[in-house]
Amino acid sequence: MTRRFRCHEPGEDAWYWFELAESDRPSRQMTLLGADSVPAVAVDFAELAQVRDICGLLGVQLYEVVYGVAAEGPLEEPPDAEPVTEHEFAVMWGRCRSFRQCDVRHSSGPIPVGTRLPGTFVGAPWPPGRTGVFVDLGLPLPGFVDAIHLFRADAVWPPDGTRAEFEVVDIRVNGSAQLRLRPTATPPPGEPWPRPVRP
């Protein structure tokens, strides 16, 4: 039977929220810090394992940048823990995940926001001009350029195989990991794309 509870660590001024399966291993954990209950952790351990399987260590590191670091392994429910309903947990979970995804600048870890990387446009499963373009960065996870970055620059839609330099603008993690990118430079219409700057 799934159990949900929260407990307070006065010395850390932190509230820990846990969802435990029958094995007493947390399936999800949230950590909220300070008087304002700022979300520091919002980890789904099954999701983290999936990211590890797909993207390896780099995916795990990026997951921890976005959702924080939680201790894995069995957990004993403290005697002073407060029970939490499924609804209460779901509401707080939504708040913490949204905060970690949208309100935290992901400027730490192995590939912080602002990092410049060379890559190759590799197309998308939809027609040119829609949604965006995937980028091969030579990493175990893809990059993606949203179409708005190309529209704003009035740029030619890049053909598959076009190499360019990109800046990381966000890190997305949800079952897998993806770097959201923008080209550091776009050519005038009809002209070739610039090659990446090599150190």
Short mmCIF file of C-alpha atoms in Angstrom, two decimals:
data_model
loop_
_atom_site.label_atom_id
_atom_site.label_comp_id
_atom_site.label_asym_id
_atom_site.label_seq_id
_atom_site.Cartn_x
_atom_site.Cartn_y
_atom_site.Cartn_z
CA MET A 1 0.00 0.00 0.00
CA THR A 2 1.34 3.42 -0.96
CA ARG A 3 2.02 5.77 1.95
CA ARG A 4 2.55 9.51 1.83
CA PHE A 5 3.86 11.67 4.64
CA ARG A 6 5.93 14.73 5.42
CA CYS A 7 8.44 15.42 8.17
CA HIS A 8 10.26 18.52 9.39
CA GLU A 9 13.96 18.97 10.06
CA PRO A 10 14.18 22.04 12.32
CA GLY A 11 17.97 22.24 12.09
CA GLU A 12 17.76 22.47 8.30
CA ASP A 13 14.48 24.44 8.26
CA ALA A 14 13.28 21.92 5.70
CA TRP A 15 10.14 19.89 5.05
CA TYR A 16 10.57 16.50 3.39
CA TRP A 17 7.62 14.96 1.57
CA PHE A 18 7.74 11.27 0.65
CA GLU A 19 5.65 8.80 -1.27
CA LEU A 20 6.59 5.22 -0.35
CA ALA A 21 5.71 1.98 -2.06
CA GLU A 22 5.36 -1.33 -0.23
CA SER A 23 9.13 -1.86 -0.25
CA ASP A 24 9.65 1.27 1.89
CA ARG A 25 11.65 2.74 -0.96
CA PRO A 26 10.53 6.26 -1.91
CA SER A 27 8.86 6.50 -5.30
CA ARG A 28 8.78 10.30 -5.13
CA GLN A 29 10.38 12.90 -2.89
CA MET A 30 10.05 16.64 -2.44
CA THR A 31 12.13 18.94 -0.26
CA LEU A 32 10.97 22.46 0.61
CA LEU A 33 13.32 24.94 2.28
CA GLY A 34 12.83 27.93 4.55
CA ALA A 35 9.84 29.97 5.62
CA ASP A 36 8.78 30.39 1.98
CA SER A 37 8.89 26.61 1.34
CA VAL A 38 11.10 26.97 -1.73
CA PRO A 39 11.18 23.68 -3.68
CA ALA A 40 14.71 22.27 -3.70
CA VAL A 41 13.92 18.67 -4.71
CA ALA A 42 11.13 17.10 -6.77
CA VAL A 43 12.41 13.65 -7.76
CA ASP A 44 10.46 10.76 -9.27
CA PHE A 45 12.74 7.75 -8.81
CA ALA A 46 11.18 5.71 -11.64
CA GLU A 47 11.63 8.66 -13.98
CA LEU A 48 15.23 9.09 -12.82
CA ALA A 49 15.92 5.41 -13.55
CA GLN A 50 14.43 5.80 -17.03
CA VAL A 51 16.62 8.84 -17.72
CA ARG A 52 19.65 6.85 -16.52
CA ASP A 53 18.79 3.99 -18.89
CA ILE A 54 18.34 6.29 -21.89
CA CYS A 55 20.98 8.98 -21.33
CA GLY A 56 23.48 7.45 -18.92
CA LEU A 57 25.39 9.42 -16.29
CA LEU A 58 25.02 12.70 -18.16
CA GLY A 59 21.25 12.34 -18.09
CA VAL A 60 21.32 11.71 -14.33
CA GLN A 61 23.48 14.79 -13.78
CA LEU A 62 21.11 16.95 -15.81
CA TYR A 63 18.10 15.47 -14.00
CA GLU A 64 19.66 16.49 -10.69
CA VAL A 65 20.29 20.02 -11.98
CA VAL A 66 16.60 20.37 -12.84
CA TYR A 67 14.93 18.46 -10.01
CA GLY A 68 17.53 18.37 -7.23
CA VAL A 69 19.35 15.52 -5.51
CA ALA A 70 17.48 13.00 -3.36
CA ALA A 71 18.88 10.10 -1.35
CA GLU A 72 17.98 6.74 -2.90
CA GLY A 73 17.32 3.59 -0.89
CA PRO A 74 14.94 2.33 1.83
CA LEU A 75 13.43 4.90 4.18
CA GLU A 76 12.00 4.47 7.66
CA GLU A 77 9.01 6.67 8.41
CA PRO A 78 9.84 8.93 11.39
CA PRO A 79 7.51 8.64 14.42
CA ASP A 80 6.60 12.34 14.18
CA ALA A 81 5.78 12.21 10.45
CA GLU A 82 2.52 13.82 9.36
CA PRO A 83 0.25 11.84 7.00
CA VAL A 84 -0.43 13.46 3.62
CA THR A 85 -3.41 12.66 1.40
CA GLU A 86 -3.02 11.70 -2.24
CA HIS A 87 -4.59 15.03 -3.24
CA GLU A 88 -2.30 17.08 -0.98
CA PHE A 89 0.73 15.28 -2.36
CA ALA A 90 -0.41 15.79 -5.96
CA VAL A 91 -0.96 19.52 -5.47
CA MET A 92 2.44 20.04 -3.85
CA TRP A 93 4.08 17.81 -6.47
CA GLY A 94 2.69 19.94 -9.29
CA ARG A 95 3.89 23.11 -7.59
CA CYS A 96 7.39 21.77 -6.95
CA ARG A 97 7.85 20.33 -10.44
CA SER A 98 6.66 23.54 -12.08
CA PHE A 99 9.00 25.63 -9.92
CA ARG A 100 12.02 23.43 -10.63
CA GLN A 101 11.27 23.37 -14.37
CA CYS A 102 10.29 27.00 -14.95
CA ASP A 103 11.53 29.24 -12.12
CA VAL A 104 15.05 27.89 -11.56
CA ARG A 105 17.81 28.92 -13.95
CA HIS A 106 19.70 25.72 -14.69
CA SER A 107 23.15 27.32 -14.57
CA SER A 108 25.09 24.54 -12.86
CA GLY A 109 26.10 20.99 -13.66
CA PRO A 110 27.97 19.54 -16.64
CA ILE A 111 26.18 21.64 -19.31
CA PRO A 112 24.82 24.82 -17.73
CA VAL A 113 22.52 27.21 -19.52
CA GLY A 114 24.68 29.51 -21.64
CA THR A 115 27.09 26.76 -22.74
CA ARG A 116 28.03 26.86 -26.43
CA LEU A 117 28.24 23.58 -28.32
CA PRO A 118 28.86 22.56 -31.93
CA GLY A 119 26.22 20.36 -33.48
CA THR A 120 24.45 19.21 -36.63
CA PHE A 121 20.84 19.83 -37.61
CA VAL A 122 19.25 16.41 -38.15
CA GLY A 123 15.68 17.35 -39.04
CA ALA A 124 12.40 16.37 -37.42
CA PRO A 125 9.43 14.05 -38.03
CA TRP A 126 7.28 16.99 -39.16
CA PRO A 127 7.58 19.24 -42.26
CA PRO A 128 10.10 22.12 -42.28
CA GLY A 129 8.76 25.29 -40.70
CA ARG A 130 6.86 23.55 -37.91
CA THR A 131 7.71 23.18 -34.23
CA GLY A 132 11.50 23.05 -34.54
CA VAL A 133 14.55 21.02 -35.50
CA PHE A 134 16.53 18.34 -33.68
CA VAL A 135 20.29 18.69 -33.29
CA ASP A 136 22.93 15.97 -32.94
CA LEU A 137 25.44 17.19 -30.37
CA GLY A 138 27.48 14.00 -30.20
CA LEU A 139 26.04 13.39 -26.72
CA PRO A 140 23.76 10.63 -25.39
CA LEU A 141 20.83 13.05 -25.53
CA PRO A 142 19.43 15.25 -28.29
CA GLY A 143 19.34 18.98 -28.73
CA PHE A 144 16.32 20.85 -30.05
CA VAL A 145 15.95 24.29 -31.64
CA ASP A 146 12.47 25.76 -31.32
CA ALA A 147 11.17 27.19 -34.58
CA ILE A 148 10.67 30.61 -32.97
CA HIS A 149 14.45 31.15 -32.87
CA LEU A 150 14.61 30.67 -36.65
CA PHE A 151 11.51 32.76 -37.37
CA ARG A 152 12.77 35.69 -35.29
CA ALA A 153 16.05 35.68 -37.22
CA ASP A 154 14.23 35.39 -40.58
CA ALA A 155 16.60 32.49 -41.25
CA VAL A 156 16.50 29.86 -43.96
CA TRP A 157 15.25 26.55 -42.57
CA PRO A 158 18.45 24.52 -42.10
CA PRO A 159 18.81 21.40 -44.27
CA ASP A 160 19.69 18.12 -42.58
CA GLY A 161 23.43 17.83 -42.02
CA THR A 162 23.97 21.58 -41.57
CA ARG A 163 26.57 22.24 -38.89
CA ALA A 164 26.34 25.23 -36.60
CA GLU A 165 27.18 26.48 -33.14
CA PHE A 166 24.43 26.52 -30.51
CA GLU A 167 23.81 28.04 -27.10
CA VAL A 168 21.99 26.04 -24.42
CA VAL A 169 18.90 28.02 -23.38
CA ASP A 170 17.20 25.40 -21.19
CA ILE A 171 17.38 21.81 -19.96
CA ARG A 172 14.25 19.68 -20.27
CA VAL A 173 13.89 16.39 -18.43
CA ASN A 174 10.75 14.27 -18.43
CA GLY A 175 11.38 10.56 -18.93
CA SER A 176 14.40 11.50 -21.05
CA ALA A 177 16.67 14.53 -21.25
CA GLN A 178 16.94 17.19 -23.93
CA LEU A 179 18.96 20.38 -24.35
CA ARG A 180 16.95 23.28 -25.73
CA LEU A 181 19.15 25.37 -28.01
CA ARG A 182 19.36 28.45 -30.15
CA PRO A 183 21.86 29.05 -32.96
CA THR A 184 24.51 31.57 -31.93
CA ALA A 185 24.34 33.04 -35.45
CA THR A 186 21.99 32.65 -38.39
CA PRO A 187 22.83 33.49 -42.00
CA PRO A 188 20.96 35.94 -44.21
CA PRO A 189 18.40 34.22 -46.47
CA GLY A 190 20.09 32.16 -49.16
CA GLU A 191 23.52 32.16 -47.55
CA PRO A 192 25.14 29.10 -45.89
CA TRP A 193 25.06 28.59 -42.17
CA PRO A 194 28.24 29.44 -40.21
CA ARG A 195 30.44 26.62 -39.03
CA PRO A 196 31.01 26.19 -35.29
CA VAL A 197 33.84 28.11 -33.70
CA ARG A 198 36.58 25.72 -32.62
CA PRO A 199 38.72 26.50 -29.54
#
